[in-house]
Coordinates of N, CA and C in Angstrom, one line a residue:
X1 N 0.4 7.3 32.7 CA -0.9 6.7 32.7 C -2.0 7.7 32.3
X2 N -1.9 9.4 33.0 CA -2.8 9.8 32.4 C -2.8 10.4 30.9
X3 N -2.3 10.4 30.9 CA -1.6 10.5 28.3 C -2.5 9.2 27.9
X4 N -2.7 8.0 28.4 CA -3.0 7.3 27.9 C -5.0 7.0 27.6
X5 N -5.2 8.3 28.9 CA -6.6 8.6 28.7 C -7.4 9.3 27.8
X6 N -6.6 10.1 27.3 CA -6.6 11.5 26.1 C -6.4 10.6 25.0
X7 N -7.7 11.7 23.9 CA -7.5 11.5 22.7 C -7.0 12.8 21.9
X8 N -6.4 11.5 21.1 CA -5.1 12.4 19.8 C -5.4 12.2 18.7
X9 N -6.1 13.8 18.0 CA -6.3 14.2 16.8 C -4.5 14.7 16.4
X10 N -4.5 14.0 14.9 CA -3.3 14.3 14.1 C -3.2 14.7 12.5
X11 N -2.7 15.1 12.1 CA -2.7 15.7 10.7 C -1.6 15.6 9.7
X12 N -1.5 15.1 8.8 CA -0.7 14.9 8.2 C -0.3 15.0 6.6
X13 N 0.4 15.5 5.9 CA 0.1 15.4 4.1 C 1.3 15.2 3.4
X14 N 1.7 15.0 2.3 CA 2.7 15.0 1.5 C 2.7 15.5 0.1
X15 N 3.5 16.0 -0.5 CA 3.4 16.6 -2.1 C 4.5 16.4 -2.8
X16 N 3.9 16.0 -3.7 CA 5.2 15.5 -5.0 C 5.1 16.2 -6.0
X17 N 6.2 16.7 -6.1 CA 7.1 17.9 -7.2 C 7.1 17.1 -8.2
X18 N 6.5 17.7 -9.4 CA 6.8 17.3 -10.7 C 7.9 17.1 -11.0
X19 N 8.8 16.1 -12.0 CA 10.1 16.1 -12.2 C 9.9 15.3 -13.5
X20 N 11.7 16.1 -13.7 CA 11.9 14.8 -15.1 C 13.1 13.6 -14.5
X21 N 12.8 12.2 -15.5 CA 13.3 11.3 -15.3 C 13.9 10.8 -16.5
X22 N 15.4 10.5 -16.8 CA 15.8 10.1 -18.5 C 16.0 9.0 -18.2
X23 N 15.2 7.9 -19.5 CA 14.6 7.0 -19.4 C 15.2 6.6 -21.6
X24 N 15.5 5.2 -21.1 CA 16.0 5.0 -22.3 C 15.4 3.4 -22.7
X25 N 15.1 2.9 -24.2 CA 14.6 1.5 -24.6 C 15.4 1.2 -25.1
X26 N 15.5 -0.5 -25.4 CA 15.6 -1.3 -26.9 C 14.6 -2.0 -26.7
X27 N 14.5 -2.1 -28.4 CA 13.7 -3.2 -28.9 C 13.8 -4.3 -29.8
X28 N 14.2 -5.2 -29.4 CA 14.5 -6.5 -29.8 C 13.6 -7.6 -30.7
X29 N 13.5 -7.9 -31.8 CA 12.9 -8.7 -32.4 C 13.3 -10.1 -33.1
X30 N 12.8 -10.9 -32.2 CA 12.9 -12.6 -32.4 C 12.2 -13.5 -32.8
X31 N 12.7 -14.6 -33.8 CA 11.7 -15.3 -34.0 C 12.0 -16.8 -34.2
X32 N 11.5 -17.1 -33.2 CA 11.9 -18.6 -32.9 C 10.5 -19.7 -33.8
X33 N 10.9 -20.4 -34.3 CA 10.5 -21.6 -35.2 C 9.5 -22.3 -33.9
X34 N 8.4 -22.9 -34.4 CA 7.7 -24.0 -33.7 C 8.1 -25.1 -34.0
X35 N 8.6 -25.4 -34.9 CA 8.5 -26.9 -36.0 C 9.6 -27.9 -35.4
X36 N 9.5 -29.0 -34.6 CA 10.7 -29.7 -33.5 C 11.6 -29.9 -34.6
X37 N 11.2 -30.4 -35.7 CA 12.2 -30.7 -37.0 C 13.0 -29.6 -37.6
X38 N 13.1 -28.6 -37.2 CA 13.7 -27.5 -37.5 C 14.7 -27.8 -36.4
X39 N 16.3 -27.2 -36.5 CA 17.1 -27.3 -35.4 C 16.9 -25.9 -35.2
X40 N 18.0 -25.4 -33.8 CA 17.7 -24.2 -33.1 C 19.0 -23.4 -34.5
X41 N 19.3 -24.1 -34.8 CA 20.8 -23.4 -35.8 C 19.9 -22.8 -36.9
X42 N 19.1 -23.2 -37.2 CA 18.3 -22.8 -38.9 C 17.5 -22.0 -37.6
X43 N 16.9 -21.2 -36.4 CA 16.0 -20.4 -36.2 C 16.6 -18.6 -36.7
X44 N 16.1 -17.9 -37.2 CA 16.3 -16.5 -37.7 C 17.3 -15.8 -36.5
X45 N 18.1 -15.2 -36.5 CA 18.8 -14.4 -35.1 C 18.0 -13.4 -34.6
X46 N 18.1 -12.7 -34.0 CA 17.4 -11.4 -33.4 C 17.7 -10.2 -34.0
X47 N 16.6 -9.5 -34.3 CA 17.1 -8.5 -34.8 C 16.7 -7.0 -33.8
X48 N 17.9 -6.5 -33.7 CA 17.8 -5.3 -33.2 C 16.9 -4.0 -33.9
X49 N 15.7 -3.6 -33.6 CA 14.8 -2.9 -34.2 C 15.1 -1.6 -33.7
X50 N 15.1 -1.2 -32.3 CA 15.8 0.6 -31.8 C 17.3 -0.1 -30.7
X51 N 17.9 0.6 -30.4 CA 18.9 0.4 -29.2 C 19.4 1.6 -28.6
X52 N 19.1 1.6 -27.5 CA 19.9 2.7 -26.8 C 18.9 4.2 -27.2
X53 N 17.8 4.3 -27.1 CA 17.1 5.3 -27.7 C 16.6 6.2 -26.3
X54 N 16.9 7.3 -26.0 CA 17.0 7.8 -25.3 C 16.0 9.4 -25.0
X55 N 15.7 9.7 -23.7 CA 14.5 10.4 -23.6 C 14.4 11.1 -22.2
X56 N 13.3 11.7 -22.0 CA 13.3 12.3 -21.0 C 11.5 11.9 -20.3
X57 N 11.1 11.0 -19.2 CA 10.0 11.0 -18.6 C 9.7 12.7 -17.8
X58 N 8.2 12.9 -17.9 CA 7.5 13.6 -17.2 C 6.8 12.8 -15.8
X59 N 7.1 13.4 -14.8 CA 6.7 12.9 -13.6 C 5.8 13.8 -13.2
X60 N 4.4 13.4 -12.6 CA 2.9 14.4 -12.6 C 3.2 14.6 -11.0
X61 N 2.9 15.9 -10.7 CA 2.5 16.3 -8.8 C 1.6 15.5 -8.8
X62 N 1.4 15.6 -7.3 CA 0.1 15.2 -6.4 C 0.3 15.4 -5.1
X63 N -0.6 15.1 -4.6 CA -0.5 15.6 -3.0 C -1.4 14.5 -2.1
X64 N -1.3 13.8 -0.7 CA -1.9 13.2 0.1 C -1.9 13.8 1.5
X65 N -3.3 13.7 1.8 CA -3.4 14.4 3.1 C -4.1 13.3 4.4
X66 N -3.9 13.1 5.3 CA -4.6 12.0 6.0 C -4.5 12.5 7.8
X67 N -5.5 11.8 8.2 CA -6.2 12.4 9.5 C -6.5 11.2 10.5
X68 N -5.9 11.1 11.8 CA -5.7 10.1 12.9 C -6.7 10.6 14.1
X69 N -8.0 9.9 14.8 CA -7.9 10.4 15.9 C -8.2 8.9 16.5
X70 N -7.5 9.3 17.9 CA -7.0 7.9 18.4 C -7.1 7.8 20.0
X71 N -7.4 7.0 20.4 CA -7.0 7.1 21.9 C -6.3 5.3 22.4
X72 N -4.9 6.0 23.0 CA -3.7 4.8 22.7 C -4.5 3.7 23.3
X73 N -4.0 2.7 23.0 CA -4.0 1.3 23.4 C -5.7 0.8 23.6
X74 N -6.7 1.6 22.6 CA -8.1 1.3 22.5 C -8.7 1.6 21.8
X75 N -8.6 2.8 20.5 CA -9.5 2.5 19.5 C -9.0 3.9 18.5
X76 N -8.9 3.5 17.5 CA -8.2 4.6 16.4 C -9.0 4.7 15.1
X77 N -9.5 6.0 14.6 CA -10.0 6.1 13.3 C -9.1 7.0 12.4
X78 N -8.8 6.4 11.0 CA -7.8 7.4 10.4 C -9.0 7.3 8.8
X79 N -8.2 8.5 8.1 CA -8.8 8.9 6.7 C -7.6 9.3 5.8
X80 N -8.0 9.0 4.4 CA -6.3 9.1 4.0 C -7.2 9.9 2.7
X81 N -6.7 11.0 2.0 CA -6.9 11.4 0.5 C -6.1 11.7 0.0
X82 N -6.2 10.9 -1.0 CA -5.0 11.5 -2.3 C -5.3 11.8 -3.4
X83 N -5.0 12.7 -4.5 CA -4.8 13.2 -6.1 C -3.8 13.2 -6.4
X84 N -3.4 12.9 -8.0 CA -2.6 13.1 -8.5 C -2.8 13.2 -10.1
X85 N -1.7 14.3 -11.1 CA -2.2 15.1 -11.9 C -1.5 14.0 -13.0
X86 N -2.6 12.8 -13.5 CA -1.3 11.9 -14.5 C -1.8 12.8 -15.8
X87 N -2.5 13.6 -15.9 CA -3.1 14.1 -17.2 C -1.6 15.3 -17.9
X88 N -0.6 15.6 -16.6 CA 0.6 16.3 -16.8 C 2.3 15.0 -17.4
X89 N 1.7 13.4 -17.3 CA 2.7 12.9 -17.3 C 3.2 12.7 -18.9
X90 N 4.0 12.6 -19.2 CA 5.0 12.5 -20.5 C 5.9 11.9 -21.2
X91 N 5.2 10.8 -21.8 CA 6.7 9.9 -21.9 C 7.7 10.8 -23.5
X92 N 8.8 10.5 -23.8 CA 9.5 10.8 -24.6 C 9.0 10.1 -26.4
X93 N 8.2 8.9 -25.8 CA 7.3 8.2 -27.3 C 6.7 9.0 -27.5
X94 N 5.5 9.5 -26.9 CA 4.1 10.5 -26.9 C 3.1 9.6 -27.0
X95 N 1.7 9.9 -27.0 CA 1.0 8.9 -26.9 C 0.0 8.8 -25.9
X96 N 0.9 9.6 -24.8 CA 0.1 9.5 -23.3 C -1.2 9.8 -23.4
X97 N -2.2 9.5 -22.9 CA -3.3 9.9 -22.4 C -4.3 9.6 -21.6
X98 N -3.1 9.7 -20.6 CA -3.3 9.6 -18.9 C -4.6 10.5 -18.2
X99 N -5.3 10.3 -17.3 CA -6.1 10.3 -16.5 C -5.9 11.3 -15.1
X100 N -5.8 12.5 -14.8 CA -6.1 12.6 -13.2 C -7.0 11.7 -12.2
X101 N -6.4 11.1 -11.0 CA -6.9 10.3 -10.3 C -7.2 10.8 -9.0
X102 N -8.0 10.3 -8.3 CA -7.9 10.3 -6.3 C -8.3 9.2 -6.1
X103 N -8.2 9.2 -4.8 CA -8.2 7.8 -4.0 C -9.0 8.1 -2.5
X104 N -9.6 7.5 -1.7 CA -9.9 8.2 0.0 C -9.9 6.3 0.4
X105 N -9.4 6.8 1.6 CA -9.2 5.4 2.4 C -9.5 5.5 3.5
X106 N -10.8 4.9 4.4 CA -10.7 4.8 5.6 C -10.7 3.7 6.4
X107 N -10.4 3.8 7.8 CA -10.2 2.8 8.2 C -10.4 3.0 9.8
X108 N -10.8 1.8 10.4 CA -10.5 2.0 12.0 C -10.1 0.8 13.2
X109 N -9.6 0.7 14.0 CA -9.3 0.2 14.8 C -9.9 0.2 16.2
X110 N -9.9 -1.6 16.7 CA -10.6 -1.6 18.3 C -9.7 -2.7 19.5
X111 N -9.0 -2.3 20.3 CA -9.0 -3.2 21.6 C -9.8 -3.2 22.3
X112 N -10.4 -3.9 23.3 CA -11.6 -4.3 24.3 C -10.6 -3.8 25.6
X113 N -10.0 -4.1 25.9 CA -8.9 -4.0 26.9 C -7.4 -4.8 26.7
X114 N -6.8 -4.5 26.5 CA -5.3 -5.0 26.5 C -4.8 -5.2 27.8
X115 N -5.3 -4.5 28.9 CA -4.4 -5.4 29.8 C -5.4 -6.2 30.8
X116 N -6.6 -7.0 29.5 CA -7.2 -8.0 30.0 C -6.4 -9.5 30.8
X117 N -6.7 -9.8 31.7 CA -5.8 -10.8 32.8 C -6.4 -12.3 31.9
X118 N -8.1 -12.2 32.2 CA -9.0 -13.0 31.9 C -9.2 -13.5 30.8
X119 N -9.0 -12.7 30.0 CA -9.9 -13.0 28.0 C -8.2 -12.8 27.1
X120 N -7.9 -13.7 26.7 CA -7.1 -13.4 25.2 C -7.6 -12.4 24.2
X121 N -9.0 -12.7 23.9 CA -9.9 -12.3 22.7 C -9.8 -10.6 23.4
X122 N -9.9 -10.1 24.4 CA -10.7 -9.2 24.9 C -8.7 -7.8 24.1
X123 N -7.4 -8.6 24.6 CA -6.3 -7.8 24.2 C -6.3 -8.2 22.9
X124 N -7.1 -8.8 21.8 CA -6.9 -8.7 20.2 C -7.4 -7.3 19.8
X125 N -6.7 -6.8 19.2 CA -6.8 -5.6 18.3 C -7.6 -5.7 17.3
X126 N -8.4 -5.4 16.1 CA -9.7 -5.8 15.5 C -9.8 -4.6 14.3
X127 N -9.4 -4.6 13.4 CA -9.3 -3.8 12.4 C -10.2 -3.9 10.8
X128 N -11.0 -3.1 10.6 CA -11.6 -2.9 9.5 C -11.0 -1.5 8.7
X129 N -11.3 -1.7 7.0 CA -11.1 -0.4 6.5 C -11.4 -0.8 5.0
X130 N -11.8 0.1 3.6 CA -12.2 0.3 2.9 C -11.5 1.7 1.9
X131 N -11.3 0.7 0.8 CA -10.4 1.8 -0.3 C -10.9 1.8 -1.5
X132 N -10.8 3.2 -2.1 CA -11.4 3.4 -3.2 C -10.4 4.5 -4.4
X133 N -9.9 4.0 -5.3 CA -8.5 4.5 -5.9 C -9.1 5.0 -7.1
X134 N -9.0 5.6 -8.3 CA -8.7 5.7 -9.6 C -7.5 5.5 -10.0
X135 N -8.1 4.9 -11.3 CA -6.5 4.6 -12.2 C -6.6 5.4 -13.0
X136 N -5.4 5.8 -13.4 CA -5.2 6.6 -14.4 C -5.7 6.4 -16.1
X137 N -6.2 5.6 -16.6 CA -6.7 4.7 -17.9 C -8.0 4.2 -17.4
X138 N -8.9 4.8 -18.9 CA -10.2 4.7 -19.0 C -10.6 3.8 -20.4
X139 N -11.6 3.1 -20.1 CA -12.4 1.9 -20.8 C -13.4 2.6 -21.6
X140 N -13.3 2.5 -23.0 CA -14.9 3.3 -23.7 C -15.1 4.3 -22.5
X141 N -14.4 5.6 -23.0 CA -14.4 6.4 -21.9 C -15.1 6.7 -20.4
X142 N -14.4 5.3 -19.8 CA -15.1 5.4 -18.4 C -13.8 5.0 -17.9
X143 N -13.4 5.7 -16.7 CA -12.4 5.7 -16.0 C -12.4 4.4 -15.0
X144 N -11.3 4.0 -15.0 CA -11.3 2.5 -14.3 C -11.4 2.9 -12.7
X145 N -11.8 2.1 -12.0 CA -11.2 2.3 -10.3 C -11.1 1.0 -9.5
X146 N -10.2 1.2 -8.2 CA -9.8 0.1 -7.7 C -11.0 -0.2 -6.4
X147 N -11.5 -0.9 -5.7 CA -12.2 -0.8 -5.1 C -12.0 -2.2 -4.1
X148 N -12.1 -2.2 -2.8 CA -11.5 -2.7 -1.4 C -11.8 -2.9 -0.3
X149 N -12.5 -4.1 0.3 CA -12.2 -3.6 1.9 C -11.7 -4.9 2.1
X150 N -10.8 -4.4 3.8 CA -10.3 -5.3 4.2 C -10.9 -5.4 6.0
X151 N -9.9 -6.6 6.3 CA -10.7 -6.8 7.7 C -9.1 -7.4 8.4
X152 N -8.7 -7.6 9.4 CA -7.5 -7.6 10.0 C -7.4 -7.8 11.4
X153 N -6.7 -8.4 12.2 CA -6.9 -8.8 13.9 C -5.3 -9.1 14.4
X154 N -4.7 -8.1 14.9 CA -3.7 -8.3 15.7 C -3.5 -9.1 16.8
X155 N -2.6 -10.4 17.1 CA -2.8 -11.0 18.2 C -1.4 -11.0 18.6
X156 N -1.9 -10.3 20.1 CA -0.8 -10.4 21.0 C 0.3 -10.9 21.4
X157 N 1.6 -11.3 21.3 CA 2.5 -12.3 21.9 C 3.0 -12.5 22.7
X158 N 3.2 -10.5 23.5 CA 3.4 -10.6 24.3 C 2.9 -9.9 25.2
X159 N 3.3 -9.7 27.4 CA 2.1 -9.3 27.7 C 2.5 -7.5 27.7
X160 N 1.7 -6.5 27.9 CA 1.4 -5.0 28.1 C 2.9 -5.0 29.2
X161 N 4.4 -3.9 28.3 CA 4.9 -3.6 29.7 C 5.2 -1.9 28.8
X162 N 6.6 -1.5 29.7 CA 7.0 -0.3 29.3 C 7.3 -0.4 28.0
X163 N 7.5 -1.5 27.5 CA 8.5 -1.2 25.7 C 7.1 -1.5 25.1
X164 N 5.7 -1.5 25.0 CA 4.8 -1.5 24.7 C 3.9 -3.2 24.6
X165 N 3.4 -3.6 23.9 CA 3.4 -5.1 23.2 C 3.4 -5.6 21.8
X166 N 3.9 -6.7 21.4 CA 4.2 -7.3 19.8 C 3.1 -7.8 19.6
X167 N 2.9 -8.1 18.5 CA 2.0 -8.8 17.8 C 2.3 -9.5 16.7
X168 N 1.2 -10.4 16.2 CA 1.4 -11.1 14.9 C 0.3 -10.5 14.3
X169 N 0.6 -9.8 13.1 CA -0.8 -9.0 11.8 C -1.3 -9.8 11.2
X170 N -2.2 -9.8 11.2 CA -2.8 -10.3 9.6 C -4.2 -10.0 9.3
X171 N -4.4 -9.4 7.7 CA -5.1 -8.8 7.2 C -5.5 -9.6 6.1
X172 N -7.2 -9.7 5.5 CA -7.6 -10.2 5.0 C -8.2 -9.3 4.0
X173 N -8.2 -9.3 3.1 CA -8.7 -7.9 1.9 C -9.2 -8.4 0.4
X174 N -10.2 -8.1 0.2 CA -11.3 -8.7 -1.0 C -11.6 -7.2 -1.9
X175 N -11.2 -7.5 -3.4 CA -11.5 -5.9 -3.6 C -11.8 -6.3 -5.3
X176 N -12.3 -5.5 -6.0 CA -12.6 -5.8 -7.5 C -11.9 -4.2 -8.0
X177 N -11.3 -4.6 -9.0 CA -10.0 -3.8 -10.0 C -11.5 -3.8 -11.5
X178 N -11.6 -2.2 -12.1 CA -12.1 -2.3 -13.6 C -13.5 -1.6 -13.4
X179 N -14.3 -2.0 -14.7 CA -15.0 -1.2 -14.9 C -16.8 -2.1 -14.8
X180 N -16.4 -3.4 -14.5 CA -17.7 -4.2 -14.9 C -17.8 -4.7 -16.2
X181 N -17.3 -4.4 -16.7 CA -17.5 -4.9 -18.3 C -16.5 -6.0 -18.9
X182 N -15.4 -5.5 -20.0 CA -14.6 -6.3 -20.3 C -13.3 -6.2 -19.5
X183 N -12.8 -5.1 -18.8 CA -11.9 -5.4 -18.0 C -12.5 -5.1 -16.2
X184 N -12.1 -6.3 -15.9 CA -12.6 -6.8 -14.4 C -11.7 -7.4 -13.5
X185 N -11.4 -7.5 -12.8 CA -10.3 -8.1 -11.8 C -11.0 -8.4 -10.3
X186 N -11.7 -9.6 -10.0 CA -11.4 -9.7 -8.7 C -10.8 -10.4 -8.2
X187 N -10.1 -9.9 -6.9 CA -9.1 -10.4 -6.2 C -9.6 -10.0 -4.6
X188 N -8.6 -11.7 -3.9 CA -8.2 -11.5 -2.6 C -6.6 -11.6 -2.1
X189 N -6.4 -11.0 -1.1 CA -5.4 -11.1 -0.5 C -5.2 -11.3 1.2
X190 N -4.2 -12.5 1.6 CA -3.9 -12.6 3.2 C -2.5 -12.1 3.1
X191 N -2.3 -11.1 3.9 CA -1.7 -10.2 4.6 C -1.0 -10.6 5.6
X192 N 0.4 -11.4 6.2 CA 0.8 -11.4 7.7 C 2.1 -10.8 7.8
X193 N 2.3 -9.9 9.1 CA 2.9 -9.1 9.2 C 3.6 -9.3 11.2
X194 N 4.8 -9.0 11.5 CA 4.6 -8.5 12.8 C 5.3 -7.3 13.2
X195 N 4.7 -6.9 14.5 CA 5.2 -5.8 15.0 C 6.1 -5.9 16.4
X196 N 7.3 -5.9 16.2 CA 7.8 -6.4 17.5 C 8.4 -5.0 18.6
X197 N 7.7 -5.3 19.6 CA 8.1 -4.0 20.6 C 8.7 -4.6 22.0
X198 N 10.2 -4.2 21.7 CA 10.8 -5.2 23.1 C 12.4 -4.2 23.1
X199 N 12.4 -3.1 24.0 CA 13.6 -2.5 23.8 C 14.5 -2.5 24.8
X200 N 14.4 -3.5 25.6 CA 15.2 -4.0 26.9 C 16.9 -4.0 26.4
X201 N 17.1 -4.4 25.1 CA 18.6 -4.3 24.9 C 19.1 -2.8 24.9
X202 N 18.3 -1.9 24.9 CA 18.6 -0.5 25.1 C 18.6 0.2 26.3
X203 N 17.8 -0.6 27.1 CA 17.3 0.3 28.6 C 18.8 -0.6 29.1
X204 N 19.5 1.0 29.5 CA 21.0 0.8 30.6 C 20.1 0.4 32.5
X205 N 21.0 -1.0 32.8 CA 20.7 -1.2 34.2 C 21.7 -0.4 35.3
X206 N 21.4 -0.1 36.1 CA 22.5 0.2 37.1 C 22.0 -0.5 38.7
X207 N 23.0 -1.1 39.1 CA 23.3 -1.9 40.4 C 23.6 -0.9 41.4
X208 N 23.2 -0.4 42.2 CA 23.3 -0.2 43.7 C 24.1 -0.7 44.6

């Protein structure tokens, strides 16, 4: 019980090693008739234009680093950054002309009390957060980006014991993809998820 009073700062990153990947196409050309009066027998066959053409991808590093501080079972802020170097990636066509990107994400989390007797509302978990990406591909040279927030509320199923408690997720998230101009994307998304914490088929009983 007293662990559960302390707050926990945490740290975390990952890095991706450049690599190669062999990577191979065809390309197939068809041409099907509109005309109903035409049968499928008189349509042209397909013609094989490359087959089996073979290559080697360039895969770009990057690295993400992200930061938790939290105090259990009442209220958590995390930060997430990422880069990555697409201006290094390579396909075997050529052609590339990829973008270095980053990304930062933050987000945070609130319970009121969890092991409220009185209030349902008071053990819902209550989550907000906000993301901001680059894409690697730019519009009339302006780099595109992804842009996000969401909103989210964990509801409890079951009550606070030693195997922790489950929940049902779900997350609501509104975000616009592009540049404002001719390429624009907005979108939403509902998110449901659960988290089940019940490890009683593992805890060994012993009889007396």
């Amino acid at each position: 019980k007293d662990s559960l009073k302390l707050i926990y700062f945490s740290v975390a990153g990952t890095y991706d090693i450049a690599g190669n990947v062999n990577e191979f196409r065809d390309v197939i050309l068809e041409n099907r008739g509109t005309n109903p009066e035409v049968p499928d027998a008189l349509t042209p066959p397909a013609d094989t234009l490359i087959f089996d053409q073979r290559g080697t991808l360039r895969l770009p590093t990057g690295y993400r680093v992200g930061i938790n501080l939290e105090k259990p079972f009442h209220w958590a802020f995390s930060a997430d950054f990422h880069q990555k170097n697409w201006s290094q990636y390579r396909s075997f066509l050529g052609g590339d002309t990829l973008r270095n990107t980053f990304g930062v994400a933050v987000g945070g989390e609130w319970t009121p009390d969890i092991n409220s007797v009185n209030s349902y509302l008071r053990r819902m978990t209550f989550r907000v957060g906000f993301n901001y990406s680059q894409m690697p591909v730019a519009h009339r040279g302006r780099q595109l980006a992804d842009r996000s927030l969401s909103f989210g509320v964990s509801l409890p199923i079951t009550p606070q014991d030693r195997s922790g408690v489950s929940y049902i997720n779900t997350t609501f998230l509104v975000g616009r993809r592009g540049d404002g101009t001719l390429l624009q994307e907005n979108y939403f998304r509902v998110i449901f998820g659960f988290s089940i914490n019940a490890f009683d088929w593992f805890r060994r009983y012993r009889i007396d």
